[in-house]
Coordinates of C-alpha atoms and ligand atoms in Angstrom, one line a residue:
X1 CA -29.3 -1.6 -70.9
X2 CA -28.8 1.8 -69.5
X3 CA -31.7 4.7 -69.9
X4 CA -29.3 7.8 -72.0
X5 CA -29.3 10.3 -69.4
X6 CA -28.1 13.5 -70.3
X7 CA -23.8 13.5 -69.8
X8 CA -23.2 16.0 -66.4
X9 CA -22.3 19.0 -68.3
X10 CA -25.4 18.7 -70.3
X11 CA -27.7 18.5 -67.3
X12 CA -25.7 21.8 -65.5
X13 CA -26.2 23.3 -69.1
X14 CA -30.2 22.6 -68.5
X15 CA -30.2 23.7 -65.0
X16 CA -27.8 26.5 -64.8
X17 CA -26.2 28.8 -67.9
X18 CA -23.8 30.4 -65.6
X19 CA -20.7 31.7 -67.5
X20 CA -18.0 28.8 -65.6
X21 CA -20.0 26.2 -66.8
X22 CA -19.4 27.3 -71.0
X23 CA -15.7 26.4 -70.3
X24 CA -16.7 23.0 -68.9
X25 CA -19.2 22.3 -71.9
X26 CA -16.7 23.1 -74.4
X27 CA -13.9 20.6 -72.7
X28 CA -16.3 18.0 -72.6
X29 CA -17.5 18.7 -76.0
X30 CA -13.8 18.4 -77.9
X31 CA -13.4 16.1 -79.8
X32 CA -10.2 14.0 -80.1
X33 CA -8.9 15.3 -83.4
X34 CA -8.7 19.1 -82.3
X35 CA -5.8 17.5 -80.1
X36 CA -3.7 17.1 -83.0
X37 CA -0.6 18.8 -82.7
X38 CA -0.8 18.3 -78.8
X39 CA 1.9 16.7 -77.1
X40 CA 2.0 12.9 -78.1
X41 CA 3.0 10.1 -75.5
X42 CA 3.0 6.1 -76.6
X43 CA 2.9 3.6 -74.1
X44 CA 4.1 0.8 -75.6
X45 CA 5.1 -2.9 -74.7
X46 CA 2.6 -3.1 -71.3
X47 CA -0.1 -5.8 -71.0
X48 CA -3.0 -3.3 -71.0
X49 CA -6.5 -3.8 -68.8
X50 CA -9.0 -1.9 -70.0
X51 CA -11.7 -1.4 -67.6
X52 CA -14.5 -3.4 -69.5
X53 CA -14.2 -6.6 -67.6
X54 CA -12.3 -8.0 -70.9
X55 CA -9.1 -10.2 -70.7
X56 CA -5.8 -8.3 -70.4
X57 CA -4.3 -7.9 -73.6
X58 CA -0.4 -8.2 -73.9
X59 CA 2.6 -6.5 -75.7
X60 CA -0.2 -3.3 -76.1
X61 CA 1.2 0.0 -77.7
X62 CA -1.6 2.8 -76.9
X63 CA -1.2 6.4 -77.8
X64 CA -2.5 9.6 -75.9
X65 CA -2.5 13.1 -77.6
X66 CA -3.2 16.0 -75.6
X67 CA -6.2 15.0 -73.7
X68 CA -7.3 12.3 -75.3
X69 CA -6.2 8.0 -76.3
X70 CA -6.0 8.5 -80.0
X71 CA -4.8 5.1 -81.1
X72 CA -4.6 1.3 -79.5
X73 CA -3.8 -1.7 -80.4
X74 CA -1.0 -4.7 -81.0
X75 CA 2.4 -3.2 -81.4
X76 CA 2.6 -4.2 -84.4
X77 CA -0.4 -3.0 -85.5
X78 CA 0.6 0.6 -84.5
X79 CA 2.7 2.9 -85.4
X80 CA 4.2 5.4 -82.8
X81 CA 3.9 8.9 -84.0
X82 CA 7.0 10.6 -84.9
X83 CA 7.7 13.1 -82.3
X84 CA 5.8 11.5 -79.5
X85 CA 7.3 11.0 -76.2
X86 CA 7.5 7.2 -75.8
X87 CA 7.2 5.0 -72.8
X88 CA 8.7 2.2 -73.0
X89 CA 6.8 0.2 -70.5
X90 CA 7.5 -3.3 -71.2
X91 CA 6.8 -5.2 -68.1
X92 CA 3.8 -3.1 -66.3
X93 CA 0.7 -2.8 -66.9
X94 CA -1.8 0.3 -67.9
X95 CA -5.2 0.4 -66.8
X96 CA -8.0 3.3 -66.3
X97 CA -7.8 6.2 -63.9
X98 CA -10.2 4.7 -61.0
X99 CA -13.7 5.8 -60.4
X100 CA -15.1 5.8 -56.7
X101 CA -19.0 6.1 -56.3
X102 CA -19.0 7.0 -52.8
X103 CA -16.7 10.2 -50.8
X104 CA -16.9 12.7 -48.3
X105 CA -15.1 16.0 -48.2
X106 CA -14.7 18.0 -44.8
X107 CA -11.8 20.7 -43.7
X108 CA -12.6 23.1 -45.5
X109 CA -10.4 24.4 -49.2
X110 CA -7.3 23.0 -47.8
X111 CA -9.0 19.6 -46.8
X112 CA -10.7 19.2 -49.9
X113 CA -7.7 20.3 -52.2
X114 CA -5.6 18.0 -50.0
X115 CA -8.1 15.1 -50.4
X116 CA -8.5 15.6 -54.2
X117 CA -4.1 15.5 -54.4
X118 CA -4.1 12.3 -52.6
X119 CA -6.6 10.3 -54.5
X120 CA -5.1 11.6 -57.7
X121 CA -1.8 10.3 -56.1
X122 CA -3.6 7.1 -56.3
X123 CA -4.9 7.0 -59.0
X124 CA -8.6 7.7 -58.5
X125 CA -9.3 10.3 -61.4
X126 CA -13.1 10.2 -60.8
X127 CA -15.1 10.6 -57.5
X128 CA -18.6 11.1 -56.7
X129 CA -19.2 12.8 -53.7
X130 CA -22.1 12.0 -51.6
X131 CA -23.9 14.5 -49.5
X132 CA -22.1 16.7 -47.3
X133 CA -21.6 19.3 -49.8
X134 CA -23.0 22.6 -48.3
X135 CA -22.1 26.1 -50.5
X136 CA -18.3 26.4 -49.1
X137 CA -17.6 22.9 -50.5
X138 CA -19.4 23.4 -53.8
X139 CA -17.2 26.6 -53.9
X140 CA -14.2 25.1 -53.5
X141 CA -15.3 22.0 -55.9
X142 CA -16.0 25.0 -58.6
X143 CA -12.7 26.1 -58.2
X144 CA -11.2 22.6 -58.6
X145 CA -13.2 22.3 -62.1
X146 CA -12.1 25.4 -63.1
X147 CA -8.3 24.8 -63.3
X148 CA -7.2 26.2 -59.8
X149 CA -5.6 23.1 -58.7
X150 CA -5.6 19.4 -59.4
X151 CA -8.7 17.8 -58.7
X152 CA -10.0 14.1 -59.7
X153 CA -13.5 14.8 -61.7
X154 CA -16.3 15.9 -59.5
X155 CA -19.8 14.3 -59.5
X156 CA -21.6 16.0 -56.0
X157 CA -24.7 15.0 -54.4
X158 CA -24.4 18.9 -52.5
X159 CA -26.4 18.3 -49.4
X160 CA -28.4 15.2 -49.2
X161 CA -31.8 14.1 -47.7
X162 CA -32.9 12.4 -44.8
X163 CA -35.3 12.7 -42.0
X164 CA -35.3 14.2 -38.8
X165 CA -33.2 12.9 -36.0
X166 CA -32.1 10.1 -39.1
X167 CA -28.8 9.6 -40.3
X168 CA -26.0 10.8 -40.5
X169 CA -27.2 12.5 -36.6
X170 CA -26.3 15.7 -36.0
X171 CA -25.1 16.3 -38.9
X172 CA -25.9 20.6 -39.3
X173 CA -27.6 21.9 -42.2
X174 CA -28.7 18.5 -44.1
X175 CA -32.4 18.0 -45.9
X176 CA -34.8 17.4 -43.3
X177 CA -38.3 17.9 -44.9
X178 CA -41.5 16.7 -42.8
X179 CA -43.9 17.0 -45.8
X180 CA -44.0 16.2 -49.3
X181 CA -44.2 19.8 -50.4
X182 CA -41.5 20.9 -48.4
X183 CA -39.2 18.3 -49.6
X184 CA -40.0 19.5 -53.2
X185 CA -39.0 22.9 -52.2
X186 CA -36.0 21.8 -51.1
X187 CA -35.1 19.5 -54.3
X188 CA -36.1 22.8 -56.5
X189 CA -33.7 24.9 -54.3
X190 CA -30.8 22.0 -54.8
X191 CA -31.5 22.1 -58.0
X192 CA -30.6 25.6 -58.3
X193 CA -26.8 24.8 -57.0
X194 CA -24.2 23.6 -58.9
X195 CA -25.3 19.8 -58.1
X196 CA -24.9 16.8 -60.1
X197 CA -27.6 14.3 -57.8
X198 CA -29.9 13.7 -54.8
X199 CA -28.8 11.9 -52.4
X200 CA -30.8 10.2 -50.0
X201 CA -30.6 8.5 -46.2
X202 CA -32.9 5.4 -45.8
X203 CA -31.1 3.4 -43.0
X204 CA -32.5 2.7 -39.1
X205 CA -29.2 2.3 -38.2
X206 CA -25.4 3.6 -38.0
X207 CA -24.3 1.7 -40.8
X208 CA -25.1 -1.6 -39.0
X209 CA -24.1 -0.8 -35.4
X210 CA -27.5 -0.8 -33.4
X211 CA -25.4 1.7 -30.7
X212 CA -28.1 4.7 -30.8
X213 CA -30.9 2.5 -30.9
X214 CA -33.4 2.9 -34.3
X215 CA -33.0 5.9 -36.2
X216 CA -35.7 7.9 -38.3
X217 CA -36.1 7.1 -41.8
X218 CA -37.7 9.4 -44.3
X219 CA -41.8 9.1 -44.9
X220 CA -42.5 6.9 -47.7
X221 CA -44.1 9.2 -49.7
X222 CA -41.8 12.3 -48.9
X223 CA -39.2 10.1 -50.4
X224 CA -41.1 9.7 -53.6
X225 CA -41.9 13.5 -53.4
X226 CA -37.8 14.1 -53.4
X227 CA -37.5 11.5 -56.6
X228 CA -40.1 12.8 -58.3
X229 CA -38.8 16.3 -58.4
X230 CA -34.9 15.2 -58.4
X231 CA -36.6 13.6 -62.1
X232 CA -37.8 17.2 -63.1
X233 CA -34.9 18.9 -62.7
X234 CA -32.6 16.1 -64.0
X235 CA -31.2 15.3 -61.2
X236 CA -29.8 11.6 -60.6
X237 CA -31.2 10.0 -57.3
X238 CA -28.6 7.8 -55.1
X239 CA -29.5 6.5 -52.2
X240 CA -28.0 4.9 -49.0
X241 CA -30.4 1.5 -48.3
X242 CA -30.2 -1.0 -45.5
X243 CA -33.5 -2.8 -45.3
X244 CA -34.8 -4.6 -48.2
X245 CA -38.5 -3.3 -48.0
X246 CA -36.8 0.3 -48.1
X247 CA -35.0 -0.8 -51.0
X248 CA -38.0 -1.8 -52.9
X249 CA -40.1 1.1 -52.1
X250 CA -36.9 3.4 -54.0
X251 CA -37.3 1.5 -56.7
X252 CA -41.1 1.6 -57.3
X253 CA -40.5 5.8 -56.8
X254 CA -37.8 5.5 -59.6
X255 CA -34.4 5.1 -57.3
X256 CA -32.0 2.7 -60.0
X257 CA -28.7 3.7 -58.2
X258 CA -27.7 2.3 -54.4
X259 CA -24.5 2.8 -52.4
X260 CA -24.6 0.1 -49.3
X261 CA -26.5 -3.2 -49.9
X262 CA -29.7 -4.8 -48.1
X263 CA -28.2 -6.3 -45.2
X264 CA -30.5 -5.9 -42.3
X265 CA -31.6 -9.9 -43.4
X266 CA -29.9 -11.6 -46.8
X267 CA -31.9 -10.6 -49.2
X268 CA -35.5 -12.4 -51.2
X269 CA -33.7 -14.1 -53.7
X270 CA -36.8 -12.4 -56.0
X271 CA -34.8 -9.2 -55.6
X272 CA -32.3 -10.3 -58.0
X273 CA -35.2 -10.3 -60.4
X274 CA -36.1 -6.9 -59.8
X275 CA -32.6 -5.7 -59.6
X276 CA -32.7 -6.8 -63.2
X277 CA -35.7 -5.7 -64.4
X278 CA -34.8 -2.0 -63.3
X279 CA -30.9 -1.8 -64.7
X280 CA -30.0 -1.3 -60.9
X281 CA -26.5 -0.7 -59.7
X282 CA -25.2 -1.2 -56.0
X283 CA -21.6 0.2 -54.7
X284 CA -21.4 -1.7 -51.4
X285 CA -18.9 0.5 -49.5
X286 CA -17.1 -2.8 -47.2
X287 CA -14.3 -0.5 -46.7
X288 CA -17.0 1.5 -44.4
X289 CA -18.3 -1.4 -43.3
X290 CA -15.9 -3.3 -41.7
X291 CA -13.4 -0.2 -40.3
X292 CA -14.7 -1.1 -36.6
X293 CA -12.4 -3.7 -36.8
X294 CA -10.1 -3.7 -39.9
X295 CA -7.6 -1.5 -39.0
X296 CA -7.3 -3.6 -35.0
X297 CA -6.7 -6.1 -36.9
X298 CA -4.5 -5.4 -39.7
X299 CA -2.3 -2.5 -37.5
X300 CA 0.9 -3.5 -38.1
X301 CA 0.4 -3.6 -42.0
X302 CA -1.4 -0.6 -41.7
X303 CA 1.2 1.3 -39.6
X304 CA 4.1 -0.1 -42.4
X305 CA 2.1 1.0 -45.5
X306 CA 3.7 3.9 -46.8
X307 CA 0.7 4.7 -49.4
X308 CA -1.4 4.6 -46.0
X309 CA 0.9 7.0 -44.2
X310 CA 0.8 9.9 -47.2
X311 CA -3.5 9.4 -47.0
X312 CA -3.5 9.5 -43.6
X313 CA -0.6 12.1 -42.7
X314 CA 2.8 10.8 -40.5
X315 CA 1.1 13.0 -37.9
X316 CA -1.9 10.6 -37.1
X317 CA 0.8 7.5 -38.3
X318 CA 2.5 8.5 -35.9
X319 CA -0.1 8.8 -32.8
X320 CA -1.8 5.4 -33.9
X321 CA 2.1 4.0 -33.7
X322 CA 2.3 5.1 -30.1
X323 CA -1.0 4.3 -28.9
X324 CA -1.1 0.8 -31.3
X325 CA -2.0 -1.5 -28.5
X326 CA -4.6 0.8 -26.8
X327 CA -6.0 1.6 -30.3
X328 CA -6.3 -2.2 -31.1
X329 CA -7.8 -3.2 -27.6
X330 CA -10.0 0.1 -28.3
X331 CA -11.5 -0.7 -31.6
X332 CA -12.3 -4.8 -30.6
X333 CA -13.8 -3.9 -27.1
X334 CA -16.9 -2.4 -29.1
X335 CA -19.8 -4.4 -28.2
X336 CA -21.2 -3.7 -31.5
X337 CA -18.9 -6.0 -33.6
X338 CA -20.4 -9.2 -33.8
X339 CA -23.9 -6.8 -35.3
X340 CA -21.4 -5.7 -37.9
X341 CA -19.4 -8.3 -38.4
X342 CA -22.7 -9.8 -39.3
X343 CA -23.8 -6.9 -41.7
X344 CA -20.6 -6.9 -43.5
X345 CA -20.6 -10.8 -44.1
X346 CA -24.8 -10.5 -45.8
X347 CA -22.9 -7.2 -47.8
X348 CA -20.6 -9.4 -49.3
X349 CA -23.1 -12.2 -50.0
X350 CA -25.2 -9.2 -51.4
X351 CA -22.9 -7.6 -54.0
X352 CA -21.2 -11.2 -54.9
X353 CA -24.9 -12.5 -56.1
X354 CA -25.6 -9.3 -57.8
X355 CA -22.4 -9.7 -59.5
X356 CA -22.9 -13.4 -60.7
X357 CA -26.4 -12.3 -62.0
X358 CA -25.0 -9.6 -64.2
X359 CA -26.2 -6.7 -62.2
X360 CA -23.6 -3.3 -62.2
X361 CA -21.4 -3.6 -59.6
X362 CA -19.4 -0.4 -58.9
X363 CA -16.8 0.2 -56.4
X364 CA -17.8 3.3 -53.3
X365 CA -15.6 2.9 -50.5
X366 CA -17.2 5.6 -48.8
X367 CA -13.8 7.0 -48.4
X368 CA -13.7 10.4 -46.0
X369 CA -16.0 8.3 -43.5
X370 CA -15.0 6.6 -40.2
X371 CA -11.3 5.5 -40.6
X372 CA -11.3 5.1 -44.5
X373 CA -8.9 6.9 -45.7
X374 CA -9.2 8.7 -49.3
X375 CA -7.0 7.3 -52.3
X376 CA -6.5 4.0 -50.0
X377 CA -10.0 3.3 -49.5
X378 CA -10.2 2.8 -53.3
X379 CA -8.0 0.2 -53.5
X380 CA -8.6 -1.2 -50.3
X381 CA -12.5 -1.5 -51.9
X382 CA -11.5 -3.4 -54.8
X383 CA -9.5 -5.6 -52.6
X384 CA -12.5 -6.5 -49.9
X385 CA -14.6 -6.8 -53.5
X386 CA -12.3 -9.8 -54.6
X387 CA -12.4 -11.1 -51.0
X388 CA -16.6 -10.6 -51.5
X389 CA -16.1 -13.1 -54.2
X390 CA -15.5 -11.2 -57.3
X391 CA -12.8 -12.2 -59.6
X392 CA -9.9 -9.3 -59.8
X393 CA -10.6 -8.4 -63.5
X394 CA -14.4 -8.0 -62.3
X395 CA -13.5 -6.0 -59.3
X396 CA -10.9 -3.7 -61.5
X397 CA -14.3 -3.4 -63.9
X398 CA -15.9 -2.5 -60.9
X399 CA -13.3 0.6 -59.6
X400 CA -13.3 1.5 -63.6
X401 CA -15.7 1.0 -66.6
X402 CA -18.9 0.1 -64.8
X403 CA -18.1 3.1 -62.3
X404 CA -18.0 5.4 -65.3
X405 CA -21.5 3.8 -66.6
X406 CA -23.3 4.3 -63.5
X407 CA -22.5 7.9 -63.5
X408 CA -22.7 8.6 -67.4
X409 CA -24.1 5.3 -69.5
X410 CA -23.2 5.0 -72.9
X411 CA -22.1 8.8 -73.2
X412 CA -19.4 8.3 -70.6
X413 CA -15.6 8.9 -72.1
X414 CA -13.7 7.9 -69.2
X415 CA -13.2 4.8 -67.0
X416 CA -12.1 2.4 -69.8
X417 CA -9.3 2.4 -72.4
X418 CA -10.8 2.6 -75.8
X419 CA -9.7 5.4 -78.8
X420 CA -10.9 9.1 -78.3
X421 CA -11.3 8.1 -74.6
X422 CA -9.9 10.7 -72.2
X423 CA -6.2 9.5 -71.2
X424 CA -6.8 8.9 -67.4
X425 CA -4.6 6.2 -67.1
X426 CA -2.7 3.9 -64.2
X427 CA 0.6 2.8 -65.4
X428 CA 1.3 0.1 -63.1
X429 CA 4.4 -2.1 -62.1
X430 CA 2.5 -5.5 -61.3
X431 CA -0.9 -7.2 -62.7
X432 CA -3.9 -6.8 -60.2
X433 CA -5.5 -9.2 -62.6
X434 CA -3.4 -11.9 -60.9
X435 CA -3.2 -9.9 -57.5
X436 CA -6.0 -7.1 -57.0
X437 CA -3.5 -5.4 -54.3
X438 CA -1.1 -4.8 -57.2
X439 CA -3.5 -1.8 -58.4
X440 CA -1.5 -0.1 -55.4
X441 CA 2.0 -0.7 -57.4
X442 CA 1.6 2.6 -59.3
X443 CA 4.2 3.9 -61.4
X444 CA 2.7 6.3 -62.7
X445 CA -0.5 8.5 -62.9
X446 CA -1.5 10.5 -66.2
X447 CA -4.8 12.9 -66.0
X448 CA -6.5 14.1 -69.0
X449 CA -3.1 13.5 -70.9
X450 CA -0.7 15.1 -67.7
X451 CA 0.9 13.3 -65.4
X452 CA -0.4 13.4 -62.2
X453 CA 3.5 14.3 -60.4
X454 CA 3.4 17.5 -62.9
X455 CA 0.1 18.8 -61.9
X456 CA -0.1 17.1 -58.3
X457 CA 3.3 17.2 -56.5
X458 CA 4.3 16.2 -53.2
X459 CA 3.4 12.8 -53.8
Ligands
ZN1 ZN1 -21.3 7.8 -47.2

């Protein structure tokens, strides 16, 4: 159902032969038997989920060696290698390293290598990072993918697109073209960088809130202009939607990939049809949506939650502990709310009907925005996905296998537990198929065959 795009390090390849990026191709081009005689670690005994969507399977025993799963199946169906390091792990449950569709990166090296620690902490092995990536960020993202320290794997959007006064205001140095030919310019310039997509701005509004009034959206056909070239260089096109007519005019210029949801009105019911029709796939970001109020209302929980506290630091902990009842009073006085309040409710009507009619549903918390926090958000996503209406094996599908598909279709190697899969793994003490908060219960994290505490400490 998917087109075969070219896998990311075969689209750099096309656009860029720079020497870093051999080292990546020949990573991503190993195959799992040169592992052998890499370290060897069995899992065995868990319940294992394994990102597809499919029933939990119990009394699992799954092997990684070096980078790599190289066996899975009933324990007694497999044998544990001699030598291997075994986890006994009876009682907990393994899933796929998480996949979020939609972050933000600020603060320079130390903010970003900070960021990228935490959601590894959490379990969030793959991000895709949506258009605030000017040159220092894509310099410090470079030096993540080349070994310099841990880092979840990097999709980036570099600097996206929008119009003129549009959103995200005042932001410095994003794609503002006024003309068709100067927004191909600036996709063939993009292109140049060390960029994985295009993303694009299409939304009237501050996510919902109506505060500064109606915002610029790109021309019509300068969008098409920036998808049309994004196609010619390879480049994926994702783009951040609001109104439904907007929507459809992406995907007559070729847009198939959508963070946010048409929630300006509930959608034409006929738009299920052509969400079909076109293989589209929608990552709603609700954690973005409904921080003007989620935290005033949940501060107590929020203030206790030590995973919250090490995403957040114990310094901003602390000053939302000491000003809890001004922050809460704060955050509700917003005369916005009931606006958003009504945007988030037609987003969860939105991405619960695309689910039911079989459309991809991915999880993009939009973490690094407003108050969500990265690692957190990811969870927290999954979690506002089941309250949506997903079920929690669809919403864990959602933060892992179909995440993996938007970003790579059929060649994608990661997201789901299946042989010669790279071993980004969850090991978790509780079921989030029974509970989706449980995916926060993590024992342990393993990366490309490492645990996380090895390469990540501090956690
Ligand atoms: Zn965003």
């Amino acid at each position: 159902m998917f087109d075969p795009p070219m896998t990311r390090a075969q689209g750099r390849l096309c656009r860029m032969l720079g020497a870093l990026l051999v080292g990546a191709v020949a990573t991503a081009l190993s195959a799992p038997d040169t592992d052998a005689g890499l370290p060897t670690t069995a899992f065995v005994g868990m319940r294992v989920i394994d990102g597809t969507g499919a029933a939990p399977q119990d009394d699992m025993v799954v092997v990684v060696r070096g980078a790599h799963i190289s066996a899975l199946g009933h324990r007694s169906d497999i044998d544990v290698p001699n030598g291997a390091s075994v986890i006994d792990a009876t009682g907990q449950v393994l899933m796929p390293g998480l996949v979020d569709l939609h972050c933000h990166y600020g603060g320079g090296r130390d903010g970003l290598a900070n960021a990228f620690g935490i959601q590894l902490r959490f379990g969030v092995t793959t991000v895709r990072s949506l258009g605030v990536d000017g040159d220092d960020n894509l310099a410090v993202i470079a030096e993540a993918e080349s070994g310099a320290f841990p880092a979840p794997r990097i999709y980036t959007a570099g600097i996206g697109f929008s119009a003129p006064g549009g959103l995200p205001p005042g932001l410095p140095g994003l794609h503002r073209p006024t003309s068709e030919a100067e927004a191909r310019e600036m996709v063939r310039r993009h292109a140049e960088r060390d960029v994985d997509l295009v993303k694009i701005w299409v939304d009237p509004t501050l996510d919902g809130s109506l505060a500064m009034g109606s915002l610029p959206r790109i021309a019509p056909e300068i969008r098409a202009a920036i998808v049309d070239e994004a196609r010619k260089h390879a480049l994926v096109v994702v783009a951040h939607i609001y109104e439904e007519a907007d929507a459809r005019q992406l995907v007559a210029a070729g847009v198939r990939h959508f963070v946010h949801a048409v929630r300006a009105q509930d959608m034409d019911p006929s738009f299920v049809q052509l969400a079909r029709d076109n293989d589209l796939t929608f990552a709603p970001a609700l954690s973005k949506a409904q921080d003007a109020w989620f935290i005033a209302e949940h501060l107590d929980e929020v203030l206790d939650d030590p995973g919250l506290a090490a995403a957040f630091g114990a310094g901003a902990i602390a000053r939302l502990r000491a000003s809890a009842a001004e922050t809460r009073e704060g955050m509700l006085r917003n005369d916005q709310l009931p606006q958003l309040r009504g945007v988030y409710e037609r987003t969860q009507r939105f991405i619960d009907t695309m689910q039911d009619a079989g459309i991809t549903v991915g999880v993009g918390s939009d973490s690094g925005a407003g108050r969500v926090a990265h690692g957190w958000g990811t969870h927290h996503e999954m979690r506002l996905l089941v309250e949506a209406g997903l079920t929690p094996l669809e919403a864990l599908a959602a933060g892992t296998g179909n995440g993996a598909r938007i970003l790579e279709a059929d060649a994608a190697d990661f997201g789901t537990i299946a042989v010669g899969h790279v071993a980004d793994l969850l090991l978790l003490d509780a079921d989030p198929s029974i509970d989706i908060r449980n995916s926060r219960k993590i024992a342990r994290v393993m990366q490309r065959g490492q645990w996380v505490e090895d390469i990540a400490p501090g956690g």
